Tab-separated table of C-alpha atoms and ligand atoms in Angstrom:
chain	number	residue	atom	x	y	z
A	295	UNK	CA	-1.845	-4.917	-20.507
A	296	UNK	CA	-1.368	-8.438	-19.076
A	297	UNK	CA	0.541	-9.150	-16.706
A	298	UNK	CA	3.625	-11.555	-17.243
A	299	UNK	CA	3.913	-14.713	-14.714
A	300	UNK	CA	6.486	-14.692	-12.038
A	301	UNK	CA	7.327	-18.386	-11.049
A	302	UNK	CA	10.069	-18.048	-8.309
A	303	UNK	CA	11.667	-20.974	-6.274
A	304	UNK	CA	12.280	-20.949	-2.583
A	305	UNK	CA	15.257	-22.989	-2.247
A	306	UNK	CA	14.885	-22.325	1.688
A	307	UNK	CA	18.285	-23.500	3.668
A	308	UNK	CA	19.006	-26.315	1.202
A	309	UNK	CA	21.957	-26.397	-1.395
A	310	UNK	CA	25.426	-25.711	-0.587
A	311	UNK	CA	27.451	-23.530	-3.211
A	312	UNK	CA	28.366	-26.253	-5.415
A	313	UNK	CA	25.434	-27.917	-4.645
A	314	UNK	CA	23.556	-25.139	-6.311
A	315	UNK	CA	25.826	-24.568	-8.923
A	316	UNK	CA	24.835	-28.022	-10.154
A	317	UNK	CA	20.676	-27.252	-9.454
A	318	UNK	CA	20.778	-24.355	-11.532
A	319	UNK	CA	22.744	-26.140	-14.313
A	320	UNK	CA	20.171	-29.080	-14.771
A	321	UNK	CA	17.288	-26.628	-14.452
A	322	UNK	CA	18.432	-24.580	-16.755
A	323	UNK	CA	17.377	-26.247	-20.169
A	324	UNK	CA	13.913	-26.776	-18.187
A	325	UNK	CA	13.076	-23.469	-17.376
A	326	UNK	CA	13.960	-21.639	-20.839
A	327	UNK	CA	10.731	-19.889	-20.985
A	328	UNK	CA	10.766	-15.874	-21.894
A	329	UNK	CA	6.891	-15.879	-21.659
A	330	UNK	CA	6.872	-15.570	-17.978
A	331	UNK	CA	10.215	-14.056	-15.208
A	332	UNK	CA	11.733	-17.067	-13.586
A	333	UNK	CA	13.189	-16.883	-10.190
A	334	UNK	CA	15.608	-18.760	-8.350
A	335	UNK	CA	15.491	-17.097	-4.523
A	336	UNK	CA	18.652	-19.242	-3.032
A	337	UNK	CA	20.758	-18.875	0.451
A	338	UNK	CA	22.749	-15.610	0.385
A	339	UNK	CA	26.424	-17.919	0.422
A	340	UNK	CA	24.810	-19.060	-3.195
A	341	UNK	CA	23.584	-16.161	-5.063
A	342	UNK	CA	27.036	-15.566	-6.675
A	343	UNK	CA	27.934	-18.963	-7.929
A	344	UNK	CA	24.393	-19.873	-9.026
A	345	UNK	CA	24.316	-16.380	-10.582
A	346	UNK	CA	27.577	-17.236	-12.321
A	347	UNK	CA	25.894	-20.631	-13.355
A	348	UNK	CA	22.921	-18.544	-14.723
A	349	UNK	CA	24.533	-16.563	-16.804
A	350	UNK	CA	23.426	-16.257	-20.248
A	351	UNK	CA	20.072	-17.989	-19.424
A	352	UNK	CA	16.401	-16.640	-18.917
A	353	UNK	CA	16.501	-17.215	-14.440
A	354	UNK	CA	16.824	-14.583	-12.475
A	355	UNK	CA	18.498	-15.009	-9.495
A	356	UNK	CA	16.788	-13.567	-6.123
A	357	UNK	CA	17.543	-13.738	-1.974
A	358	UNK	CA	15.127	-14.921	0.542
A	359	UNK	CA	15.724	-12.170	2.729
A	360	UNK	CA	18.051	-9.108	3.747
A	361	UNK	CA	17.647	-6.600	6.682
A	362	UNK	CA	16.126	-2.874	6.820
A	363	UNK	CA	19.286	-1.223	7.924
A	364	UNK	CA	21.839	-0.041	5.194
A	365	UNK	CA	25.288	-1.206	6.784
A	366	UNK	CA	26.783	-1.816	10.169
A	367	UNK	CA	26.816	-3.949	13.427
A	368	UNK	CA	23.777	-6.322	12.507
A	369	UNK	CA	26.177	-9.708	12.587
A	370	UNK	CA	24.515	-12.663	10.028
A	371	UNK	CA	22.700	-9.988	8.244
A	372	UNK	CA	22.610	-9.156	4.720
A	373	UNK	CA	22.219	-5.559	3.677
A	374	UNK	CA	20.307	-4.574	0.416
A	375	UNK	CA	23.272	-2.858	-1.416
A	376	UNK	CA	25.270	-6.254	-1.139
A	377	UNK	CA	22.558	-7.933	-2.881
A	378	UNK	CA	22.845	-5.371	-6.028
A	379	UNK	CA	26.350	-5.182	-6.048
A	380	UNK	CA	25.817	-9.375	-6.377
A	381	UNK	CA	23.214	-8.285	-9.348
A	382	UNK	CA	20.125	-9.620	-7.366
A	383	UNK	CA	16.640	-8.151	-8.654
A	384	UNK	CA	14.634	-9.808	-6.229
A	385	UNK	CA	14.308	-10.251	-2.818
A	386	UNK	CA	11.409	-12.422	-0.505
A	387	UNK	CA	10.419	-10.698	2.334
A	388	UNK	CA	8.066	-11.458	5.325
A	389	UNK	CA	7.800	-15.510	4.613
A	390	UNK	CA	5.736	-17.375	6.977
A	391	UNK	CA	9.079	-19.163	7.789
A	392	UNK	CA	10.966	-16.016	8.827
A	393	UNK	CA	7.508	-14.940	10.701
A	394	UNK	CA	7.248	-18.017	12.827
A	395	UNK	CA	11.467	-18.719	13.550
A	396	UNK	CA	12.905	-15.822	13.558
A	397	UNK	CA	10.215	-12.645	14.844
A	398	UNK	CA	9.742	-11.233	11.635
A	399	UNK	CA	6.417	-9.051	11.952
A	400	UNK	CA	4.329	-6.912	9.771
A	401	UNK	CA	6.293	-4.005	10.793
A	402	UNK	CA	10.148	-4.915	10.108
A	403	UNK	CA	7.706	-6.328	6.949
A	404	UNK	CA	7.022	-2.602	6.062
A	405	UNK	CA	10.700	-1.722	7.061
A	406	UNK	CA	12.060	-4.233	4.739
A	407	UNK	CA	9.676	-3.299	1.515
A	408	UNK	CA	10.706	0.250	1.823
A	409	UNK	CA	14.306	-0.400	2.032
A	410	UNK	CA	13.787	-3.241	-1.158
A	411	UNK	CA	12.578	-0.545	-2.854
A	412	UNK	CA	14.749	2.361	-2.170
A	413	UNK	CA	17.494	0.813	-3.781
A	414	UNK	CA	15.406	-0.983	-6.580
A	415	UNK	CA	15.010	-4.607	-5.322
A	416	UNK	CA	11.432	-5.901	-6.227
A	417	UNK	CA	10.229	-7.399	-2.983
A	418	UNK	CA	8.091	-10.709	-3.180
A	419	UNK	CA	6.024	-9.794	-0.300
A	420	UNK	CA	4.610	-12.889	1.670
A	421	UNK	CA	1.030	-13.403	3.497
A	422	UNK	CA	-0.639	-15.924	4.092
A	423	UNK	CA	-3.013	-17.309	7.245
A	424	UNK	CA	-2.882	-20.173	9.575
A	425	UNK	CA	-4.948	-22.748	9.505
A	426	UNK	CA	-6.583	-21.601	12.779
A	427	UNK	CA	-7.454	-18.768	10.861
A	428	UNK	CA	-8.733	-19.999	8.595
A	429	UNK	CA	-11.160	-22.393	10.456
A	430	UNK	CA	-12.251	-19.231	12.379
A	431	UNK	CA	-13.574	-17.304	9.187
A	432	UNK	CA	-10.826	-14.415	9.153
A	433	UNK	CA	-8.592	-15.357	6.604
A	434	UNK	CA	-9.649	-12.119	4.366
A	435	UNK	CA	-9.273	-9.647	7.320
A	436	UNK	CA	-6.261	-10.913	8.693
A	437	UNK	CA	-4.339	-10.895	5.208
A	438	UNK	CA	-5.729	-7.451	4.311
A	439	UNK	CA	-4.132	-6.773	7.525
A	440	UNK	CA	-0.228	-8.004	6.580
A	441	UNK	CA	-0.939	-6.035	3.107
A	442	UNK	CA	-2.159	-2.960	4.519
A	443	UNK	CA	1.161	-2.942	6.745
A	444	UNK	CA	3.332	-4.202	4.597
A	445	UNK	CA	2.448	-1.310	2.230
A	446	UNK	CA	2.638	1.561	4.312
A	447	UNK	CA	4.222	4.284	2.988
A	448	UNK	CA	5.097	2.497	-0.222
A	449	UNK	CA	3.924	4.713	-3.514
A	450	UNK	CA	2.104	3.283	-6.006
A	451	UNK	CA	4.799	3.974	-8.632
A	452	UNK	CA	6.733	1.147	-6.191
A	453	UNK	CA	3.619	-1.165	-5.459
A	454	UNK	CA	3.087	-1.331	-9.287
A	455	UNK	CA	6.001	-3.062	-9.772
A	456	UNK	CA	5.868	-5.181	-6.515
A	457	UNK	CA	5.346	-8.825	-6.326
A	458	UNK	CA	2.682	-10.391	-3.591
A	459	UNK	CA	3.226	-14.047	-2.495
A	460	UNK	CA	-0.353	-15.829	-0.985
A	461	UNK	CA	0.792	-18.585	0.947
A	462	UNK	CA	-1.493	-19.967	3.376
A	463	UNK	CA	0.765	-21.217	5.967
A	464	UNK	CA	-1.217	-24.926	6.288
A	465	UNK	CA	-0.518	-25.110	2.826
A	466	UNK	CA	3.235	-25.000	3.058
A	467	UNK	CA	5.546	-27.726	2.979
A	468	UNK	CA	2.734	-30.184	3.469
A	469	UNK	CA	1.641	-31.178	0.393
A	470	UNK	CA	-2.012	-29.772	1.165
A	471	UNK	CA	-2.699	-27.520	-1.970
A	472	UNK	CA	-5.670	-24.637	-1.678
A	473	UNK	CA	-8.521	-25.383	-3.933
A	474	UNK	CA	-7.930	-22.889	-6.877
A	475	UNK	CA	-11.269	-21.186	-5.662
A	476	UNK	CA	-9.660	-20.759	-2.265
A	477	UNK	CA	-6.257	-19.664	-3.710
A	478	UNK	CA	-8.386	-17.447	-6.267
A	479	UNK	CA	-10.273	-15.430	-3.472
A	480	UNK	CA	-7.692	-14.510	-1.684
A	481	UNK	CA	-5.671	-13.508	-4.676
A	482	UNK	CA	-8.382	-11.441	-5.874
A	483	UNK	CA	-9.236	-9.871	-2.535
A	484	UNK	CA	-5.414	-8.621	-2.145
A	485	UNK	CA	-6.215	-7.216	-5.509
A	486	UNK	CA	-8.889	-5.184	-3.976
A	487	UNK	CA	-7.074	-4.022	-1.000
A	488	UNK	CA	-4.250	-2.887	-3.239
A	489	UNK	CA	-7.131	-0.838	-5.385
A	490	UNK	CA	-8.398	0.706	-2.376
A	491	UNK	CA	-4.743	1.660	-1.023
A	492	UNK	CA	-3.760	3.097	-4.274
A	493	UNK	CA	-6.721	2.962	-7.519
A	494	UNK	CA	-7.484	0.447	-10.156
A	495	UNK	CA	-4.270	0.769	-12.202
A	496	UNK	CA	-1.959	-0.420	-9.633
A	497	UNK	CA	-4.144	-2.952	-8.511
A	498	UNK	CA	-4.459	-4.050	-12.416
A	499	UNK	CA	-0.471	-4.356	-12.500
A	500	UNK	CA	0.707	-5.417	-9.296
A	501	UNK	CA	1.581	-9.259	-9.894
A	502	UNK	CA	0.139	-11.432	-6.675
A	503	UNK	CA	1.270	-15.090	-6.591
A	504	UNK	CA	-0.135	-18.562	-5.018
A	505	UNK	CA	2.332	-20.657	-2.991
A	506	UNK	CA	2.178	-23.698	-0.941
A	507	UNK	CA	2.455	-27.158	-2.352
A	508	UNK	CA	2.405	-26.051	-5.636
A	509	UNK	CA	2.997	-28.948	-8.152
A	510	UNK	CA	3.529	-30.226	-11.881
A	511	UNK	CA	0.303	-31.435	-11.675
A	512	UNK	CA	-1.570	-28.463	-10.013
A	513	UNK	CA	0.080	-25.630	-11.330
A	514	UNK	CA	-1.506	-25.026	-15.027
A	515	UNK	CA	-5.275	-25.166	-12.669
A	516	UNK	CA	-3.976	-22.584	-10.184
A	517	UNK	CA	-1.979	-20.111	-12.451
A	518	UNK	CA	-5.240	-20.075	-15.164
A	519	UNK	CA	-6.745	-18.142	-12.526
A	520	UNK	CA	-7.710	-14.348	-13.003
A	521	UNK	CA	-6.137	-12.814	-9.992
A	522	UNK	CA	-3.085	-15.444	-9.638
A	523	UNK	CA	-0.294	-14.497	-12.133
A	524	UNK	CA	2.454	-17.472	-11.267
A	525	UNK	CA	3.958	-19.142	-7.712
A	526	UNK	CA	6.262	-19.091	-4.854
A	527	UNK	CA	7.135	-23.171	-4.764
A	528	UNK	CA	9.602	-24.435	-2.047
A	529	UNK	CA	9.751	-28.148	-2.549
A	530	UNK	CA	8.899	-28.490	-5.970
A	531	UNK	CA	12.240	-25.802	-7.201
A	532	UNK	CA	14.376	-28.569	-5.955
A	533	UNK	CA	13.529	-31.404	-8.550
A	534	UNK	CA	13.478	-31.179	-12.226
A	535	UNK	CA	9.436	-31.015	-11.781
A	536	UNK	CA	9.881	-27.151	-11.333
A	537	UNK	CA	10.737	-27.174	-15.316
A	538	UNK	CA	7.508	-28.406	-15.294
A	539	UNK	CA	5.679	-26.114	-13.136
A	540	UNK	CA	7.338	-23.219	-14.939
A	541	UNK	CA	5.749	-24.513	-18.866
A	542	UNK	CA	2.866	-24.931	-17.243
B	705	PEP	C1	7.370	-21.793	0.164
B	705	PEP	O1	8.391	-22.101	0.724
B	705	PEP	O2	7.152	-20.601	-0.038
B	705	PEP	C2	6.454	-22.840	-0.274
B	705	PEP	C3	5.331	-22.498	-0.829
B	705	PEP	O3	6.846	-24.143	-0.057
B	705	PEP	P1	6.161	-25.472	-0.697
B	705	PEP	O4	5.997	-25.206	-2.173
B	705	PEP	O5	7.148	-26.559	-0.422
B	705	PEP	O6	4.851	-25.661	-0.016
């Protein structure tokens, strides 16, 4: 079966609650597409007044993060159960942004997935190399790497159903776009590494994304490819161009 494109936006710390109330309202006409999921990951203050703006339309609307623990003394956190009872579906976890400011690692990663999907969040799992990395020839290893972790202990039932976000990091935010080849290989060798964790039919329905300056003008190149089946897009899910990106 194919699998349908998931286009989410990373609104990132931008848009206050009315603020986003108004985003979501001039979107929506833009993004009324049933042929792929649309995805609006917003700041945690926002979810239920952009939610409440969504209503009745075709966008979904997700978090950009939540913690591993289930309740308690974790001050600024989120916990997953307060992003059900808000009726989130989706949740990003491990961006490159929460890596680099704030210590994420492969393992709270892993502890975050598992907790995602123990109470039936779909994780957009991030990974992505440096540029460093990439220079140096280990791009493949080192992302294998995040997946492998980020999977552990995660059945395939779950990673079925899971969404993967490739985001080279030199890619993000700077308007430097991977060559669809580049964005392709990758995409296709997370593909593998799921097949080998699990088998062929997980790999076959697992949904694996591209993000990082992705555009109006360079989406319909990068989401033709096999392995890529839609984006994560920061900037670009700000301005009416994500409309755009999303009828690809
Ligand atoms: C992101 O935040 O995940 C991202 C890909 O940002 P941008 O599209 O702005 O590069």
């Amino acid at each position: 079966m194919a699998r349908k494109k998931i286009i989410a936006g990373n609104w990132k710390m931008n848009m206050t609650p009315s603020q986003a109330v108004e985003l979501v309202n001039t979107l929506k006409p833009l993004v009324a597409n049933d042929d792929v999921d649309v995805v609006f990951c917003v700041p945690a203050i926002d979810i239920i007044p952009a939610m409440e703006a969504a209503k009745g339309s075709n966008i979904h609307i997700g978090a950009e993060n939540m913690y591993f623990e289930e309740k308690g003394a974790y001050t600024g956190e989120i916990s997953p159960a307060m992003l059900v009872d808000a009726g989130v579906k989706y949740v990003i976890i491990g961006h490159s942004e929460r890596r680099e400011y704030f210590a994420e690692t492969d393992e709270t990663v892993n502890k975050k997935v598992l907790k995602a999907f123990e109470h039936s969040l779909t994780p957009i799992i991030c990974c992505g190399e440096t540029l460093t990395q990439r220079e140096q020839g280990v791009t493949i290893d080192f992302v294998r790497q995040q997946i492998k972790i980020a999977f552990l202990n995660v059945t395939a039932q779950q990673a079925a159903s899971a969404v993967i976000a490739y985001e080279p990091i030199w890619a993000i935010g700077t308007g430097k776009v991977a060559t669809t080849a580049q964005a392709q290989e990758v995409c296709k060798a997370i593909r593998d590494c799921i097949a080998e964790i699990y088998d062929e039919a997980t790999a076959a329905a697992i949904r694996i994304q591209y993000g990082g300056s992705v555009s109006a003008s360079n989406a319909s190149e990068l989401f033709a490819q096999a392995d890529i089946d839609g984006g994560l897009v920061g900037g670009a899910s700000l301005k009416p161009d994500f409309g755009q990106i999303v009828n690809y």
